[in-house]
Structure formats: C-alpha cells, structure tokens
Amino acid sequence: MAHHSRLSQIVIDVPPGEHDRELAFWSAAVGQELAQGVKYPEYHGAALPGQELGLLVQRLGDGPGRVHLDIHTDDLAAEVARLEELGAERVQLVHAWWIMRDPAGMLFCVVPEPAGSLDDSNAQHWG
Amino acid sequence: MAHHSRLSQIVIDVPPGEHDRELAFWSAAVGQELAQGVKYPEYHGAALPGQELGLLVQRLGDGPGRVHLDIHTDDLAAEVARLEELGAERVQLVHAWWIMRDPAGMLFCVVPEPAGSLDDSNAQHWG
C-alpha cells in the first residue's frame, strides 16, 4: 500500500534553563513569532516565512540541547518500516510519534499526519 | 543599510566513520540525491523535494555528530551584528562564513549569498 512522507519540521530542543532566551532568539533570528502549542505546550512553532517547513522550539525536561528533524507521514507504520530498512532504529513511541535513531546515532522523529494532508504534490510517494 | 536573511539550510554533521552510511540514509529518507560539493567536497546537498530549503550532509574531521542550521544573508557583517544583538556570539570565521553560538550554546552558521539572490520575496528584510 503506497504512502507519503516528507521532511516537515526542524526542532530545536532546549534545556529548561535556556528555553526562554533560546525561543526569543530563534523567533527574532528568522523573523517569525513561534506560537505555543495547545495540546503540547512544551513546543512553540510556526512555518518558516515563505516556506512550508516548520521551525519548532521544544522545552526539554532534561538532557542536552540539540537540533532534530521530523519526518511527517500519512502511514506511520509503513514509514517507520521503510526507515528501518534504510538503517534507522526505533527508540520510543512518544504521544503519537516515533523517536528513531539514524545510522550515525542521531535522533529524529516520525510524526503521523491526518489522511489526505500529504499527497504527490507536497510529499514523496513510496511503494 | 537594509539587508536580507533567511534560514536556508539544514546541515547534518557526521564523523568520518559514519559518514557514508549517514549520507545514504538521509538521501533515501527524503527521496533526494545529495550531490557532492565541488568547492567544498566535504558537503553533499540538494534542495528538499518541492522546497527551497536545502539539506546537506557534512563529513566532519572529528567531533560529535549533530544537526545545525545555516542562515543565509546578502550582508554578512550586518547579519552577524544583528544576531549578536539578539544574543548570539561569534565563534570562528571558516572559509566565507561565520560559525556562531546561539543563547543555548548550539552552533549555527551565517553564510553569505551573492548580491541580488535574496530579496523581499524570498527572505526577511532587516533595517
């Protein structure tokens, strides 16, 4: 069964002590207010100006700061399986999305999108 | 004097031992061949499918893997000064671009673009 995915978001993960300054910095750096999430208030984000790609700042509970990438898909199971075949590993299912580890050990996420939001015009078609 | 900038590239920095597997993985993950740079062959990159934003994989000489962001600008000095006022610090001038550190200590780069390549239609206008 065919499915779609695309690299949809850049997420800047920040320890709590630096979060507010970091959020203010990146919002001003790209010239776009990053709005707080309602369902997941630890995230602030928006689409980059003039682009479809989203920029998010996540307040971490702990752990080191980093930047990670989110791949969005209309079939989570199929996309996770595709990325496993390419050499990634599942780490943890959090809320609705999978945290995975790429071949160099860096974390990224695979996030489900509602059916119909991705198609051949805005995403890659697999299978 | 007014200038422009935008978040233009995501760069996945990879230690040499994992570079080739990581490059193959991300190229297949996003469905886009990443071509080797001519002037800087340690980079492979391309625009993400259907987007203006670029994805690059950099072969590091050493150091830990990470993801970093590149801000492109038509006035390097003005943009670095703007970002310093927002709380970033200069780290090192490498080739033509500045490595900077954001308020949470994460590295990013500010990269010059040729005059005329950025304008009000594709970038933010400052000053």
PDB file of C-alpha atoms in Angstrom:
ATOM      1  CA  MET A   1       0.000   0.000   0.000  1.00  0.00           C
ATOM      2  CA  ALA A   2       1.523   3.312  -1.076  1.00  0.00           C
ATOM      3  CA  HIS A   3       2.160   6.048   1.439  1.00  0.00           C
ATOM      4  CA  HIS A   4       3.716   9.518   1.595  1.00  0.00           C
ATOM      5  CA  SER A   5       6.297  11.310   3.717  1.00  0.00           C
ATOM      6  CA  ARG A   6       8.380  14.464   3.761  1.00  0.00           C
ATOM      7  CA  LEU A   7      10.850  16.245   5.965  1.00  0.00           C
ATOM      8  CA  SER A   8       8.437  18.709   7.587  1.00  0.00           C
ATOM      9  CA  GLN A   9       9.951  20.257  10.693  1.00  0.00           C
ATOM     10  CA  ILE A  10      13.172  21.393  12.327  1.00  0.00           C
ATOM     11  CA  VAL A  11      13.016  21.137  16.117  1.00  0.00           C
ATOM     12  CA  ILE A  12      15.437  22.954  18.425  1.00  0.00           C
ATOM     13  CA  ASP A  13      15.472  21.061  21.735  1.00  0.00           C
ATOM     14  CA  VAL A  14      16.456  23.230  24.676  1.00  0.00           C
ATOM     15  CA  PRO A  15      17.069  22.519  28.377  1.00  0.00           C
ATOM     16  CA  PRO A  16      14.632  24.392  30.634  1.00  0.00           C
ATOM     17  CA  GLY A  17      17.181  26.902  31.916  1.00  0.00           C
ATOM     18  CA  GLU A  18      17.912  28.286  28.451  1.00  0.00           C
ATOM     19  CA  HIS A  19      14.475  27.801  26.902  1.00  0.00           C
ATOM     20  CA  ASP A  20      13.030  31.293  27.078  1.00  0.00           C
ATOM     21  CA  ARG A  21      16.130  33.052  25.767  1.00  0.00           C
ATOM     22  CA  GLU A  22      16.531  30.467  23.017  1.00  0.00           C
ATOM     23  CA  LEU A  23      12.891  30.769  21.945  1.00  0.00           C
ATOM     24  CA  ALA A  24      13.159  34.561  21.794  1.00  0.00           C
ATOM     25  CA  PHE A  25      16.421  34.321  19.856  1.00  0.00           C
ATOM     26  CA  TRP A  26      15.231  31.965  17.112  1.00  0.00           C
ATOM     27  CA  SER A  27      11.921  33.764  16.712  1.00  0.00           C
ATOM     28  CA  ALA A  28      13.780  37.032  16.143  1.00  0.00           C
ATOM     29  CA  ALA A  29      16.522  35.393  14.069  1.00  0.00           C
ATOM     30  CA  VAL A  30      14.065  34.049  11.467  1.00  0.00           C
ATOM     31  CA  GLY A  31      11.549  36.904  11.811  1.00  0.00           C
ATOM     32  CA  GLN A  32       8.586  34.723  12.744  1.00  0.00           C
ATOM     33  CA  GLU A  33       6.693  34.521  16.023  1.00  0.00           C
ATOM     34  CA  LEU A  34       6.658  30.925  17.283  1.00  0.00           C
ATOM     35  CA  ALA A  35       3.278  30.179  18.869  1.00  0.00           C
ATOM     36  CA  GLN A  36       2.883  27.901  21.868  1.00  0.00           C
ATOM     37  CA  GLY A  37       1.221  24.564  21.177  1.00  0.00           C
ATOM     38  CA  VAL A  38      -2.155  23.905  22.778  1.00  0.00           C
ATOM     39  CA  LYS A  39      -2.046  20.119  23.011  1.00  0.00           C
ATOM     40  CA  TYR A  40       1.717  20.030  23.638  1.00  0.00           C
ATOM     41  CA  PRO A  41       2.626  23.315  25.343  1.00  0.00           C
ATOM     42  CA  GLU A  42       6.318  22.357  25.544  1.00  0.00           C
ATOM     43  CA  TYR A  43       6.505  23.230  21.825  1.00  0.00           C
ATOM     44  CA  HIS A  44       6.450  26.674  20.195  1.00  0.00           C
ATOM     45  CA  GLY A  45       6.421  26.733  16.406  1.00  0.00           C
ATOM     46  CA  ALA A  46       5.362  28.130  13.047  1.00  0.00           C
ATOM     47  CA  ALA A  47       6.082  27.682   9.369  1.00  0.00           C
ATOM     48  CA  LEU A  48       9.250  29.475   8.284  1.00  0.00           C
ATOM     49  CA  PRO A  49       8.412  32.693   6.407  1.00  0.00           C
ATOM     50  CA  GLY A  50       7.513  31.843   2.811  1.00  0.00           C
ATOM     51  CA  GLN A  51       8.211  28.143   3.288  1.00  0.00           C
ATOM     52  CA  GLU A  52       6.245  25.019   4.128  1.00  0.00           C
ATOM     53  CA  LEU A  53       8.860  23.767   6.551  1.00  0.00           C
ATOM     54  CA  GLY A  54       8.150  24.330  10.228  1.00  0.00           C
ATOM     55  CA  LEU A  55      10.546  25.558  12.914  1.00  0.00           C
ATOM     56  CA  LEU A  56       9.823  24.466  16.476  1.00  0.00           C
ATOM     57  CA  VAL A  57      11.486  25.084  19.818  1.00  0.00           C
ATOM     58  CA  GLN A  58      10.911  22.321  22.389  1.00  0.00           C
ATOM     59  CA  ARG A  59      11.385  22.797  26.127  1.00  0.00           C
ATOM     60  CA  LEU A  60      13.158  19.651  27.302  1.00  0.00           C
ATOM     61  CA  GLY A  61      12.600  18.147  30.737  1.00  0.00           C
ATOM     62  CA  ASP A  62      16.312  17.478  30.888  1.00  0.00           C
ATOM     63  CA  GLY A  63      19.125  16.348  28.627  1.00  0.00           C
ATOM     64  CA  PRO A  64      21.430  18.271  26.321  1.00  0.00           C
ATOM     65  CA  GLY A  65      20.269  20.766  23.727  1.00  0.00           C
ATOM     66  CA  ARG A  66      20.263  19.639  20.107  1.00  0.00           C
ATOM     67  CA  VAL A  67      18.539  20.145  16.781  1.00  0.00           C
ATOM     68  CA  HIS A  68      16.487  17.268  15.413  1.00  0.00           C
ATOM     69  CA  LEU A  69      14.416  16.680  12.275  1.00  0.00           C
ATOM     70  CA  ASP A  70      10.815  15.479  11.954  1.00  0.00           C
ATOM     71  CA  ILE A  71       9.615  13.397   9.031  1.00  0.00           C
ATOM     72  CA  HIS A  72       5.826  13.566   8.619  1.00  0.00           C
ATOM     73  CA  THR A  73       3.851  10.738   7.032  1.00  0.00           C
ATOM     74  CA  ASP A  74       0.317   9.583   6.259  1.00  0.00           C
ATOM     75  CA  ASP A  75       1.161   5.997   7.293  1.00  0.00           C
ATOM     76  CA  LEU A  76       3.263   5.815  10.452  1.00  0.00           C
ATOM     77  CA  ALA A  77       3.774   2.040  10.445  1.00  0.00           C
ATOM     78  CA  ALA A  78       4.786   1.941   6.780  1.00  0.00           C
ATOM     79  CA  GLU A  79       7.155   4.912   7.101  1.00  0.00           C
ATOM     80  CA  VAL A  80       8.840   3.554  10.240  1.00  0.00           C
ATOM     81  CA  ALA A  81       9.309   0.208   8.484  1.00  0.00           C
ATOM     82  CA  ARG A  82      10.753   1.951   5.399  1.00  0.00           C
ATOM     83  CA  LEU A  83      13.241   3.895   7.533  1.00  0.00           C
ATOM     84  CA  GLU A  84      14.196   0.746   9.471  1.00  0.00           C
ATOM     85  CA  GLU A  85      15.037  -0.936   6.176  1.00  0.00           C
ATOM     86  CA  LEU A  86      17.270   2.046   5.365  1.00  0.00           C
ATOM     87  CA  GLY A  87      19.190   1.572   8.631  1.00  0.00           C
ATOM     88  CA  ALA A  88      17.353   3.559  11.317  1.00  0.00           C
ATOM     89  CA  GLU A  89      16.215   2.046  14.634  1.00  0.00           C
ATOM     90  CA  ARG A  90      13.103   2.613  16.722  1.00  0.00           C
ATOM     91  CA  VAL A  91      13.837   4.224  20.086  1.00  0.00           C
ATOM     92  CA  GLN A  92      10.489   5.060  21.678  1.00  0.00           C
ATOM     93  CA  LEU A  93       6.865   5.804  20.838  1.00  0.00           C
ATOM     94  CA  VAL A  94       6.008   9.176  22.452  1.00  0.00           C
ATOM     95  CA  HIS A  95       2.460  10.513  22.247  1.00  0.00           C
ATOM     96  CA  ALA A  96       1.566   9.740  18.616  1.00  0.00           C
ATOM     97  CA  TRP A  97       5.053   9.708  17.083  1.00  0.00           C
ATOM     98  CA  TRP A  98       8.124   7.502  16.916  1.00  0.00           C
ATOM     99  CA  ILE A  99      11.528   8.670  18.081  1.00  0.00           C
ATOM    100  CA  MET A 100      14.098   6.928  15.878  1.00  0.00           C
ATOM    101  CA  ARG A 101      17.891   6.839  15.712  1.00  0.00           C
ATOM    102  CA  ASP A 102      19.669   7.333  12.377  1.00  0.00           C
ATOM    103  CA  PRO A 103      22.766   5.316  11.314  1.00  0.00           C
ATOM    104  CA  ALA A 104      25.102   7.860  12.975  1.00  0.00           C
ATOM    105  CA  GLY A 105      23.167   7.643  16.252  1.00  0.00           C
ATOM    106  CA  MET A 106      21.286  10.939  15.951  1.00  0.00           C
ATOM    107  CA  LEU A 107      17.661  11.117  16.975  1.00  0.00           C
ATOM    108  CA  PHE A 108      14.821  12.125  14.664  1.00  0.00           C
ATOM    109  CA  CYS A 109      11.044  11.710  14.812  1.00  0.00           C
ATOM    110  CA  VAL A 110       8.429  10.227  12.512  1.00  0.00           C
ATOM    111  CA  VAL A 111       5.128  12.022  13.004  1.00  0.00           C
ATOM    112  CA  PRO A 112       1.706  10.970  11.678  1.00  0.00           C
ATOM    113  CA  GLU A 113      -0.335  13.422   9.592  1.00  0.00           C
ATOM    114  CA  PRO A 114      -4.083  13.106   9.038  1.00  0.00           C
ATOM    115  CA  ALA A 115      -5.115  11.141   5.949  1.00  0.00           C
ATOM    116  CA  GLY A 116      -5.255  13.414   2.910  1.00  0.00           C
ATOM    117  CA  SER A 117      -2.820  16.055   4.159  1.00  0.00           C
ATOM    118  CA  LEU A 118       0.096  14.596   2.209  1.00  0.00           C
ATOM    119  CA  ASP A 119      -0.125  13.745  -1.475  1.00  0.00           C
ATOM    120  CA  ASP A 120       2.045  13.583  -4.577  1.00  0.00           C
ATOM    121  CA  SER A 121       2.081  17.400  -4.816  1.00  0.00           C
ATOM    122  CA  ASN A 122       3.705  18.069  -1.418  1.00  0.00           C
ATOM    123  CA  ALA A 123       5.431  14.853  -0.367  1.00  0.00           C
ATOM    124  CA  GLN A 124       7.320  11.804  -1.626  1.00  0.00           C
ATOM    125  CA  HIS A 125       5.296   8.791  -2.678  1.00  0.00           C
ATOM    126  CA  TRP A 126       6.631   5.402  -1.561  1.00  0.00           C
ATOM    127  CA  GLY A 127       5.688   1.863  -2.559  1.00  0.00           C
TER     128      GLY A 127
ATOM    129  CA  MET B   1      21.563  49.973   5.248  1.00  0.00           C
ATOM    130  CA  ALA B   2      18.878  47.326   4.808  1.00  0.00           C
ATOM    131  CA  HIS B   3      19.796  43.701   4.282  1.00  0.00           C
ATOM    132  CA  HIS B   4      18.096  40.309   3.943  1.00  0.00           C
ATOM    133  CA  SER B   5      18.430  36.874   5.527  1.00  0.00           C
ATOM    134  CA  ARG B   6      16.597  33.586   5.792  1.00  0.00           C
ATOM    135  CA  LEU B   7      17.008  30.154   7.286  1.00  0.00           C
ATOM    136  CA  SER B   8      18.259  28.371   4.162  1.00  0.00           C
ATOM    137  CA  GLN B   9      19.870  25.050   5.046  1.00  0.00           C
ATOM    138  CA  ILE B  10      19.811  22.134   7.460  1.00  0.00           C
ATOM    139  CA  VAL B  11      23.248  20.539   7.843  1.00  0.00           C
ATOM    140  CA  ILE B  12      23.768  17.054   9.301  1.00  0.00           C
ATOM    141  CA  ASP B  13      27.352  16.916  10.605  1.00  0.00           C
ATOM    142  CA  VAL B  14      28.748  13.398  10.715  1.00  0.00           C
ATOM    143  CA  PRO B  15      32.018  11.910  11.995  1.00  0.00           C
ATOM    144  CA  PRO B  16      34.049  10.272   9.220  1.00  0.00           C
ATOM    145  CA  GLY B  17      33.377   6.697  10.325  1.00  0.00           C
ATOM    146  CA  GLU B  18      29.614   7.030   9.918  1.00  0.00           C
ATOM    147  CA  HIS B  19      29.565   9.487   7.018  1.00  0.00           C
ATOM    148  CA  ASP B  20      28.837   7.215   4.068  1.00  0.00           C
ATOM    149  CA  ARG B  21      26.031   5.275   5.762  1.00  0.00           C
ATOM    150  CA  GLU B  22      24.518   8.506   7.073  1.00  0.00           C
ATOM    151  CA  LEU B  23      24.640  10.194   3.655  1.00  0.00           C
ATOM    152  CA  ALA B  24      22.978   7.185   2.013  1.00  0.00           C
ATOM    153  CA  PHE B  25      20.358   7.060   4.757  1.00  0.00           C
ATOM    154  CA  TRP B  26      19.245  10.710   4.585  1.00  0.00           C
ATOM    155  CA  SER B  27      19.276  10.777   0.796  1.00  0.00           C
ATOM    156  CA  ALA B  28      16.938   7.773   0.735  1.00  0.00           C
ATOM    157  CA  ALA B  29      14.892   9.021   3.703  1.00  0.00           C
ATOM    158  CA  VAL B  30      13.932  12.272   1.947  1.00  0.00           C
ATOM    159  CA  GLY B  31      13.964  10.858  -1.589  1.00  0.00           C
ATOM    160  CA  GLN B  32      16.558  13.260  -2.972  1.00  0.00           C
ATOM    161  CA  GLU B  33      20.080  12.523  -4.172  1.00  0.00           C
ATOM    162  CA  LEU B  34      22.566  14.732  -2.312  1.00  0.00           C
ATOM    163  CA  ALA B  35      25.313  15.819  -4.703  1.00  0.00           C
ATOM    164  CA  GLN B  36      28.905  16.299  -3.606  1.00  0.00           C
ATOM    165  CA  GLY B  37      30.128  19.875  -3.479  1.00  0.00           C
ATOM    166  CA  VAL B  38      32.851  20.903  -5.925  1.00  0.00           C
ATOM    167  CA  LYS B  39      34.460  23.723  -3.957  1.00  0.00           C
ATOM    168  CA  TYR B  40      33.824  22.062  -0.580  1.00  0.00           C
ATOM    169  CA  PRO B  41      33.745  18.289  -1.219  1.00  0.00           C
ATOM    170  CA  GLU B  42      33.105  17.530   2.454  1.00  0.00           C
ATOM    171  CA  TYR B  43      29.487  18.593   1.791  1.00  0.00           C
ATOM    172  CA  HIS B  44      26.787  16.710  -0.112  1.00  0.00           C
ATOM    173  CA  GLY B  45      23.492  18.545  -0.567  1.00  0.00           C
ATOM    174  CA  ALA B  46      20.378  19.486  -2.518  1.00  0.00           C
ATOM    175  CA  ALA B  47      17.130  21.358  -2.067  1.00  0.00           C
ATOM    176  CA  LEU B  48      14.491  19.265  -0.318  1.00  0.00           C
ATOM    177  CA  PRO B  49      11.898  17.977  -2.824  1.00  0.00           C
ATOM    178  CA  GLY B  50       9.390  20.759  -3.573  1.00  0.00           C
ATOM    179  CA  GLN B  51      11.005  23.164  -1.097  1.00  0.00           C
ATOM    180  CA  GLU B  52      13.556  25.954  -1.168  1.00  0.00           C
ATOM    181  CA  LEU B  53      15.300  24.747   1.950  1.00  0.00           C
ATOM    182  CA  GLY B  54      18.489  22.778   1.442  1.00  0.00           C
ATOM    183  CA  LEU B  55      19.578  19.582   3.203  1.00  0.00           C
ATOM    184  CA  LEU B  56      23.331  18.975   3.488  1.00  0.00           C
ATOM    185  CA  VAL B  57      25.439  16.219   4.999  1.00  0.00           C
ATOM    186  CA  GLN B  58      28.915  17.344   6.113  1.00  0.00           C
ATOM    187  CA  ARG B  59      31.804  14.955   6.694  1.00  0.00           C
ATOM    188  CA  LEU B  60      33.463  16.180   9.884  1.00  0.00           C
ATOM    189  CA  GLY B  61      37.183  15.889  10.514  1.00  0.00           C
ATOM    190  CA  ASP B  62      36.372  14.928  14.070  1.00  0.00           C
ATOM    191  CA  GLY B  63      33.943  15.856  16.832  1.00  0.00           C
ATOM    192  CA  PRO B  64      30.471  14.585  17.638  1.00  0.00           C
ATOM    193  CA  GLY B  65      27.646  14.351  15.126  1.00  0.00           C
ATOM    194  CA  ARG B  66      24.938  16.994  15.289  1.00  0.00           C
ATOM    195  CA  VAL B  67      22.409  18.884  13.197  1.00  0.00           C
ATOM    196  CA  HIS B  68      22.991  22.607  12.670  1.00  0.00           C
ATOM    197  CA  LEU B  69      21.161  25.381  10.826  1.00  0.00           C
ATOM    198  CA  ASP B  70      22.502  27.858   8.266  1.00  0.00           C
ATOM    199  CA  ILE B  71      21.161  31.382   7.924  1.00  0.00           C
ATOM    200  CA  HIS B  72      21.960  32.902   4.518  1.00  0.00           C
ATOM    201  CA  THR B  73      22.302  36.641   4.026  1.00  0.00           C
ATOM    202  CA  ASP B  74      23.222  39.277   1.453  1.00  0.00           C
ATOM    203  CA  ASP B  75      25.223  41.256   4.050  1.00  0.00           C
ATOM    204  CA  LEU B  76      27.344  39.050   6.289  1.00  0.00           C
ATOM    205  CA  ALA B  77      28.617  41.813   8.577  1.00  0.00           C
ATOM    206  CA  ALA B  78      25.163  43.303   9.124  1.00  0.00           C
ATOM    207  CA  GLU B  79      23.543  39.930   9.755  1.00  0.00           C
ATOM    208  CA  VAL B  80      26.229  38.791  12.204  1.00  0.00           C
ATOM    209  CA  ALA B  81      25.841  42.090  14.049  1.00  0.00           C
ATOM    210  CA  ARG B  82      22.039  41.678  14.124  1.00  0.00           C
ATOM    211  CA  LEU B  83      22.342  38.169  15.554  1.00  0.00           C
ATOM    212  CA  GLU B  84      24.906  39.312  18.133  1.00  0.00           C
ATOM    213  CA  GLU B  85      22.423  41.922  19.336  1.00  0.00           C
ATOM    214  CA  LEU B  86      19.865  39.118  19.713  1.00  0.00           C
ATOM    215  CA  GLY B  87      22.255  37.166  21.959  1.00  0.00           C
ATOM    216  CA  ALA B  88      24.423  35.009  19.687  1.00  0.00           C
ATOM    217  CA  GLU B  89      28.237  35.009  19.791  1.00  0.00           C
ATOM    218  CA  ARG B  90      30.824  34.728  17.041  1.00  0.00           C
ATOM    219  CA  VAL B  91      32.892  31.538  17.241  1.00  0.00           C
ATOM    220  CA  GLN B  92      35.023  31.379  14.095  1.00  0.00           C
ATOM    221  CA  LEU B  93      35.170  32.605  10.503  1.00  0.00           C
ATOM    222  CA  VAL B  94      35.547  29.495   8.297  1.00  0.00           C
ATOM    223  CA  HIS B  95      36.026  29.908   4.540  1.00  0.00           C
ATOM    224  CA  ALA B  96      33.457  32.638   3.762  1.00  0.00           C
ATOM    225  CA  TRP B  97      31.007  32.071   6.629  1.00  0.00           C
ATOM    226  CA  TRP B  98      30.736  32.704  10.356  1.00  0.00           C
ATOM    227  CA  ILE B  99      30.195  29.931  12.863  1.00  0.00           C
ATOM    228  CA  MET B 100      28.132  31.392  15.710  1.00  0.00           C
ATOM    229  CA  ARG B 101      26.796  30.076  19.024  1.00  0.00           C
ATOM    230  CA  ASP B 102      23.143  30.653  19.958  1.00  0.00           C
ATOM    231  CA  PRO B 103      21.989  31.547  23.508  1.00  0.00           C
ATOM    232  CA  ALA B 104      21.693  27.864  24.476  1.00  0.00           C
ATOM    233  CA  GLY B 105      25.231  27.166  23.251  1.00  0.00           C
ATOM    234  CA  MET B 106      24.329  25.447  19.980  1.00  0.00           C
ATOM    235  CA  LEU B 107      26.320  26.197  16.859  1.00  0.00           C
ATOM    236  CA  PHE B 108      24.844  27.624  13.663  1.00  0.00           C
ATOM    237  CA  CYS B 109      26.349  29.317  10.604  1.00  0.00           C
ATOM    238  CA  VAL B 110      25.780  32.609   8.818  1.00  0.00           C
ATOM    239  CA  VAL B 111      26.581  32.229   5.141  1.00  0.00           C
ATOM    240  CA  PRO B 112      26.929  34.999   2.543  1.00  0.00           C
ATOM    241  CA  GLU B 113      24.840  34.879  -0.637  1.00  0.00           C
ATOM    242  CA  PRO B 114      25.685  36.828  -3.789  1.00  0.00           C
ATOM    243  CA  ALA B 115      24.082  40.273  -4.034  1.00  0.00           C
ATOM    244  CA  GLY B 116      20.629  40.044  -5.599  1.00  0.00           C
ATOM    245  CA  SER B 117      19.934  36.438  -4.643  1.00  0.00           C
ATOM    246  CA  LEU B 118      17.862  37.404  -1.611  1.00  0.00           C
ATOM    247  CA  ASP B 119      15.065  39.974  -1.776  1.00  0.00           C
ATOM    248  CA  ASP B 120      11.742  40.787  -0.139  1.00  0.00           C
ATOM    249  CA  SER B 121      10.063  37.894  -1.997  1.00  0.00           C
ATOM    250  CA  ASN B 122      12.210  35.094  -0.566  1.00  0.00           C
ATOM    251  CA  ALA B 123      13.816  36.439   2.607  1.00  0.00           C
ATOM    252  CA  GLN B 124      13.297  38.683   5.604  1.00  0.00           C
ATOM    253  CA  HIS B 125      14.172  42.358   5.224  1.00  0.00           C
ATOM    254  CA  TRP B 126      16.018  43.955   8.150  1.00  0.00           C
ATOM    255  CA  GLY B 127      16.816  47.546   8.960  1.00  0.00           C
TER     256      GLY B 127
END
